[in-house]
Structures are given as structure tokens and as C-alpha cells.
Backbone as a ProteinNet text record, in pm:
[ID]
protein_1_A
[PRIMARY]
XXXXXXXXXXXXXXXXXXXXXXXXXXXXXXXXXXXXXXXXXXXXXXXXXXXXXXXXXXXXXXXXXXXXXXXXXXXXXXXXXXXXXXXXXXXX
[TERTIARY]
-2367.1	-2320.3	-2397.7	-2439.8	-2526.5	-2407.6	-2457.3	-2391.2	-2334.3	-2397.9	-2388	-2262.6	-2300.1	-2201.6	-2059	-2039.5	-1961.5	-1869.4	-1982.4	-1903.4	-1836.5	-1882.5	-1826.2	-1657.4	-1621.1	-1531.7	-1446.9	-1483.9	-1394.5	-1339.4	-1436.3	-1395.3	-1253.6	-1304.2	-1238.7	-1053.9	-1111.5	-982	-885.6	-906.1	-858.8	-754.6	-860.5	-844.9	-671.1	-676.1	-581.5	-475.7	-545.5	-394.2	-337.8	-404.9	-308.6	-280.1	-312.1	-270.1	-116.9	-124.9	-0.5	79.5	70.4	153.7	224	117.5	177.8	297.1	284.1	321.7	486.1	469.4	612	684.8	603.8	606.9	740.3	649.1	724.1	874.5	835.4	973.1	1067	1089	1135.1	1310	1336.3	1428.1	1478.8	1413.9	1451.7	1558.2	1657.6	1777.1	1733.2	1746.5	1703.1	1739.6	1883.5	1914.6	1830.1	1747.9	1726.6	1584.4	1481.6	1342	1274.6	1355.9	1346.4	1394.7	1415.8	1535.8	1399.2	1409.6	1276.8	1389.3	1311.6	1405	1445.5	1579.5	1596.7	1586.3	1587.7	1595.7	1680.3	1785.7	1852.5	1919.1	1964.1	2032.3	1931.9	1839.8	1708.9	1647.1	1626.2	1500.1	1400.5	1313.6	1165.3	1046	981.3	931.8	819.3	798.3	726.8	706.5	619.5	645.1	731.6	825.8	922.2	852.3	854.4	848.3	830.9	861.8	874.5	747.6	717.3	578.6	472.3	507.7	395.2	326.3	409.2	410	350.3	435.9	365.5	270.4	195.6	51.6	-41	-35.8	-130	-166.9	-37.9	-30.2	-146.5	-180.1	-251.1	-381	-459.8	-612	-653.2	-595.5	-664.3	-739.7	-657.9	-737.8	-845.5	-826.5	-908.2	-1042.9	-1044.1	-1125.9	-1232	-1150.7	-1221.5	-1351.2	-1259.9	-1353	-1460.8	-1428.7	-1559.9	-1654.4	-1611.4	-1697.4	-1735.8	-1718.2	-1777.5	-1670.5	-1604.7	-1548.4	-1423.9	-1394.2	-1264.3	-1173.9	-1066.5	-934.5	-817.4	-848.6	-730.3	-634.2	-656.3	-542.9	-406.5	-455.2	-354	-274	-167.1	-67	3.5	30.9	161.7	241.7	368.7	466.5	373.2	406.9	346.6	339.4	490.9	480.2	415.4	369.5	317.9	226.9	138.1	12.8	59.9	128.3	202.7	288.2	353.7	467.9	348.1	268.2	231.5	48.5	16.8	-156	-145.2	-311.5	-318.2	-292.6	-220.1	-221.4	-102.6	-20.6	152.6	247.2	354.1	434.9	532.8	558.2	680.6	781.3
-1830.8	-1730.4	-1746.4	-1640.8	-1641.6	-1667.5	-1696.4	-1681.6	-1534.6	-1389.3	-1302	-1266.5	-1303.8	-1290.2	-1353.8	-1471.4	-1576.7	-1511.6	-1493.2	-1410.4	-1275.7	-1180.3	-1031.4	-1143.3	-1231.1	-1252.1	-1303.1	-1362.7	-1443.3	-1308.7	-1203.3	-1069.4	-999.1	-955.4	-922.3	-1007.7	-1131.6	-1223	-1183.5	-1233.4	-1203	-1080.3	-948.3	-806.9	-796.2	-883.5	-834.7	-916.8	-1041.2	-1094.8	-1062.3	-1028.1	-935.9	-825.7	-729.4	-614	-636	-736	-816.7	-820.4	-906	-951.4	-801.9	-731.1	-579.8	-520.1	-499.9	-478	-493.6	-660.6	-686.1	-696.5	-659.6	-660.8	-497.9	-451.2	-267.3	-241.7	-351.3	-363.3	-495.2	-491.2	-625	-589.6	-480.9	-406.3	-301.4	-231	-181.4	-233.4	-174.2	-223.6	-188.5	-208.8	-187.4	-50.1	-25.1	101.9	175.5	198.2	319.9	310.6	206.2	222.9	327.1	414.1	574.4	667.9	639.6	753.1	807.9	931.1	956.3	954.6	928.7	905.7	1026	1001	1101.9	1120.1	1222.3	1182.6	1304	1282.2	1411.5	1439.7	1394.2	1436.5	1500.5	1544.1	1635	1545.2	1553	1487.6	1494	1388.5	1405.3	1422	1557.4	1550.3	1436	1281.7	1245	1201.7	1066.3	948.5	838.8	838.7	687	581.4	451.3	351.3	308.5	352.8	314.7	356.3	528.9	577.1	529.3	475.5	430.9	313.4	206.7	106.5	145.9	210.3	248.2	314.8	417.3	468.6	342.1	256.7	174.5	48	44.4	-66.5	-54.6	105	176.1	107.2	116.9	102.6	-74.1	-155.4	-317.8	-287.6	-210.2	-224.1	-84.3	39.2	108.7	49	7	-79.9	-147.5	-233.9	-345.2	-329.4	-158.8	-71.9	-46.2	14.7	87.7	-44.3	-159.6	-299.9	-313.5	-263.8	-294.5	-450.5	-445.5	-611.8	-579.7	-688.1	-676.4	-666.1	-581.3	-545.9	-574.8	-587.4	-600.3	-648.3	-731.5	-837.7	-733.9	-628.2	-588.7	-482.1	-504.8	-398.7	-298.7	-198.8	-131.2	-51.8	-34.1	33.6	111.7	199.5	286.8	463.5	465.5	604.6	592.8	442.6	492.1	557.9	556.7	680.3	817.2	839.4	974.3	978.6	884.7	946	901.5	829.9	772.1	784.6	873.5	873	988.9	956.9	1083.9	1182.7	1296.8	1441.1	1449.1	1306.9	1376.6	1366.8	1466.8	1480.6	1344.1	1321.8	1219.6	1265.6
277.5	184.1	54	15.8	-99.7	-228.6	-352.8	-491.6	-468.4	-487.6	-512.1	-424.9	-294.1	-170.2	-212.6	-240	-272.9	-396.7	-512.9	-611.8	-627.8	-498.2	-492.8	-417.8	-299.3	-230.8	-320.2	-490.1	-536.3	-616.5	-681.1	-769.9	-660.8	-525.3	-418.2	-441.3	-419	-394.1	-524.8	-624.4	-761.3	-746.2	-740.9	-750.8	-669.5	-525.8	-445.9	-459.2	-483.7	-571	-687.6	-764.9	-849.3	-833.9	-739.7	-668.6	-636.8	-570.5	-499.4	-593.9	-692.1	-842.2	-859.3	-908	-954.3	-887.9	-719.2	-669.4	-651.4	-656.7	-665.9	-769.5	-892.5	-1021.4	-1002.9	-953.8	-963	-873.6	-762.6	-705.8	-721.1	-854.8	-918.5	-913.1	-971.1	-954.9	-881.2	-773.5	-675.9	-598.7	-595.5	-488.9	-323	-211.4	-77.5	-56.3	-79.4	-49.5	-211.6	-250.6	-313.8	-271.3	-178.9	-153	-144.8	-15.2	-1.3	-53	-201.3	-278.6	-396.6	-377.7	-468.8	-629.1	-722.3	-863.1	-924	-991.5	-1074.8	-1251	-1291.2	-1438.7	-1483.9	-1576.6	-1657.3	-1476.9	-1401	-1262.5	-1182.3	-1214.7	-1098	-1062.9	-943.3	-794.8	-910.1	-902.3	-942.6	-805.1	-810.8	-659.6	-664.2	-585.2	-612	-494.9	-445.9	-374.3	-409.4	-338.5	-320.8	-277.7	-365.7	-325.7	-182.9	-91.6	93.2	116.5	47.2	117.1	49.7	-58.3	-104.1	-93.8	-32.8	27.9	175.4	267.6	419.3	413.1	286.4	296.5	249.6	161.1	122.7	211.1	308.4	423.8	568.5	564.3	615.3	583.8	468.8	421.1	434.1	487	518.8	664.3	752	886.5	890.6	804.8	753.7	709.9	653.3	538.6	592.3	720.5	790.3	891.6	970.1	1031.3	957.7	836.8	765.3	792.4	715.2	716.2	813.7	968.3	1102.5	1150.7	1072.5	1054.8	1180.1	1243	1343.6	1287.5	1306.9	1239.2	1352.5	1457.4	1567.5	1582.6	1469.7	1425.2	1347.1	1296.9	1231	1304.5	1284.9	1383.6	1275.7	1362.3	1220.4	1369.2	1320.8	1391.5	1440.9	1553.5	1627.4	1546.1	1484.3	1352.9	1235	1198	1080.9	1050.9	1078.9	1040	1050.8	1126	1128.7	1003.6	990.8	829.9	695.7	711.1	628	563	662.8	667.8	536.1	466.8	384	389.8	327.7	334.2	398.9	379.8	465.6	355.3	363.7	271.5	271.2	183	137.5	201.8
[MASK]
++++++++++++++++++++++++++++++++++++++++++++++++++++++++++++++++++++++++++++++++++++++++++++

């Protein structure tokens, strides 16, 4: 492994561990039952993404990713619906 090589995997590493941090950063306070509850404010729905889909679309792009890289991904499984509720361009 070159320096250059070595140093993009440590920028990489960093990036997703604090991806991670964030992550659970945002669901620090989420109760279980409201994961799939899109939020309200002043009593009105905010039309958005809930927490669940936004979690099951981004869960999507590691074995995405790996392909593009030519890299083996087989290792990663997901329920058999997710790409269906969860792939780009699907409604919340």
C-alpha cells in the first residue's frame, strides 16, 4: 500500500466514523415507537423522510459502493424488501 493509498483509507476511516457518531448523535432522542413517525410542528405532518427511511435508504449504498469499486460485497445482506421501500426515487 502506497502513502497516498494508506492516507485516502485513514481520510475514508475517519469520515465514517464520524458519520457513525452523527448518526447516533440524531437518534439520541428518538423513542422506538416514533422512528417511522414523520414529525410534526404547530400539529401538521411535516412531509419529509422519517428517521427509519433514512436509515434503510443509506443502509443501501456500502454494498452499492463496493460494486462500483469492483470490490466483493457478498458479505452484505439486507432484508429481501429493502430496496423496494428504500432504493432512490421511492416515496417515504
Amino acid at each position: 500500500m502506497t502513502i497516498a493509498t494508506s492516507s485516502m483509507a485513514d481520510t475514508i476511516t475517519r469520515t465514517l466514523v464520524r458519520t457513525n457518531e452523527l448518526a447516533n448523535a440524531l437518534l439520541a432522542d428518538v423513542k422506538a415507537d416514533q422512528f417511522s413517525s414523520m414529525p410534526k410542528s404547530d400539529g401538521k405532518t411535516i412531509n419529509t423522510n422519517h428517521a427509519a427511511f433514512v436509515y434503510g435508504h443509506l443502509s443501501l449504498y456500502p454494498k452499492l459502493l463496493l460494486g462500483f469499486l469492483g470490490k466483493d460485497a457478498s458479505a452484505i445482506e439486507h432484508p429481501p424488501k429493502f430496496a423496494e421501500l428504500f432504493m432512490h426515487g421511492v416515496d417515504c
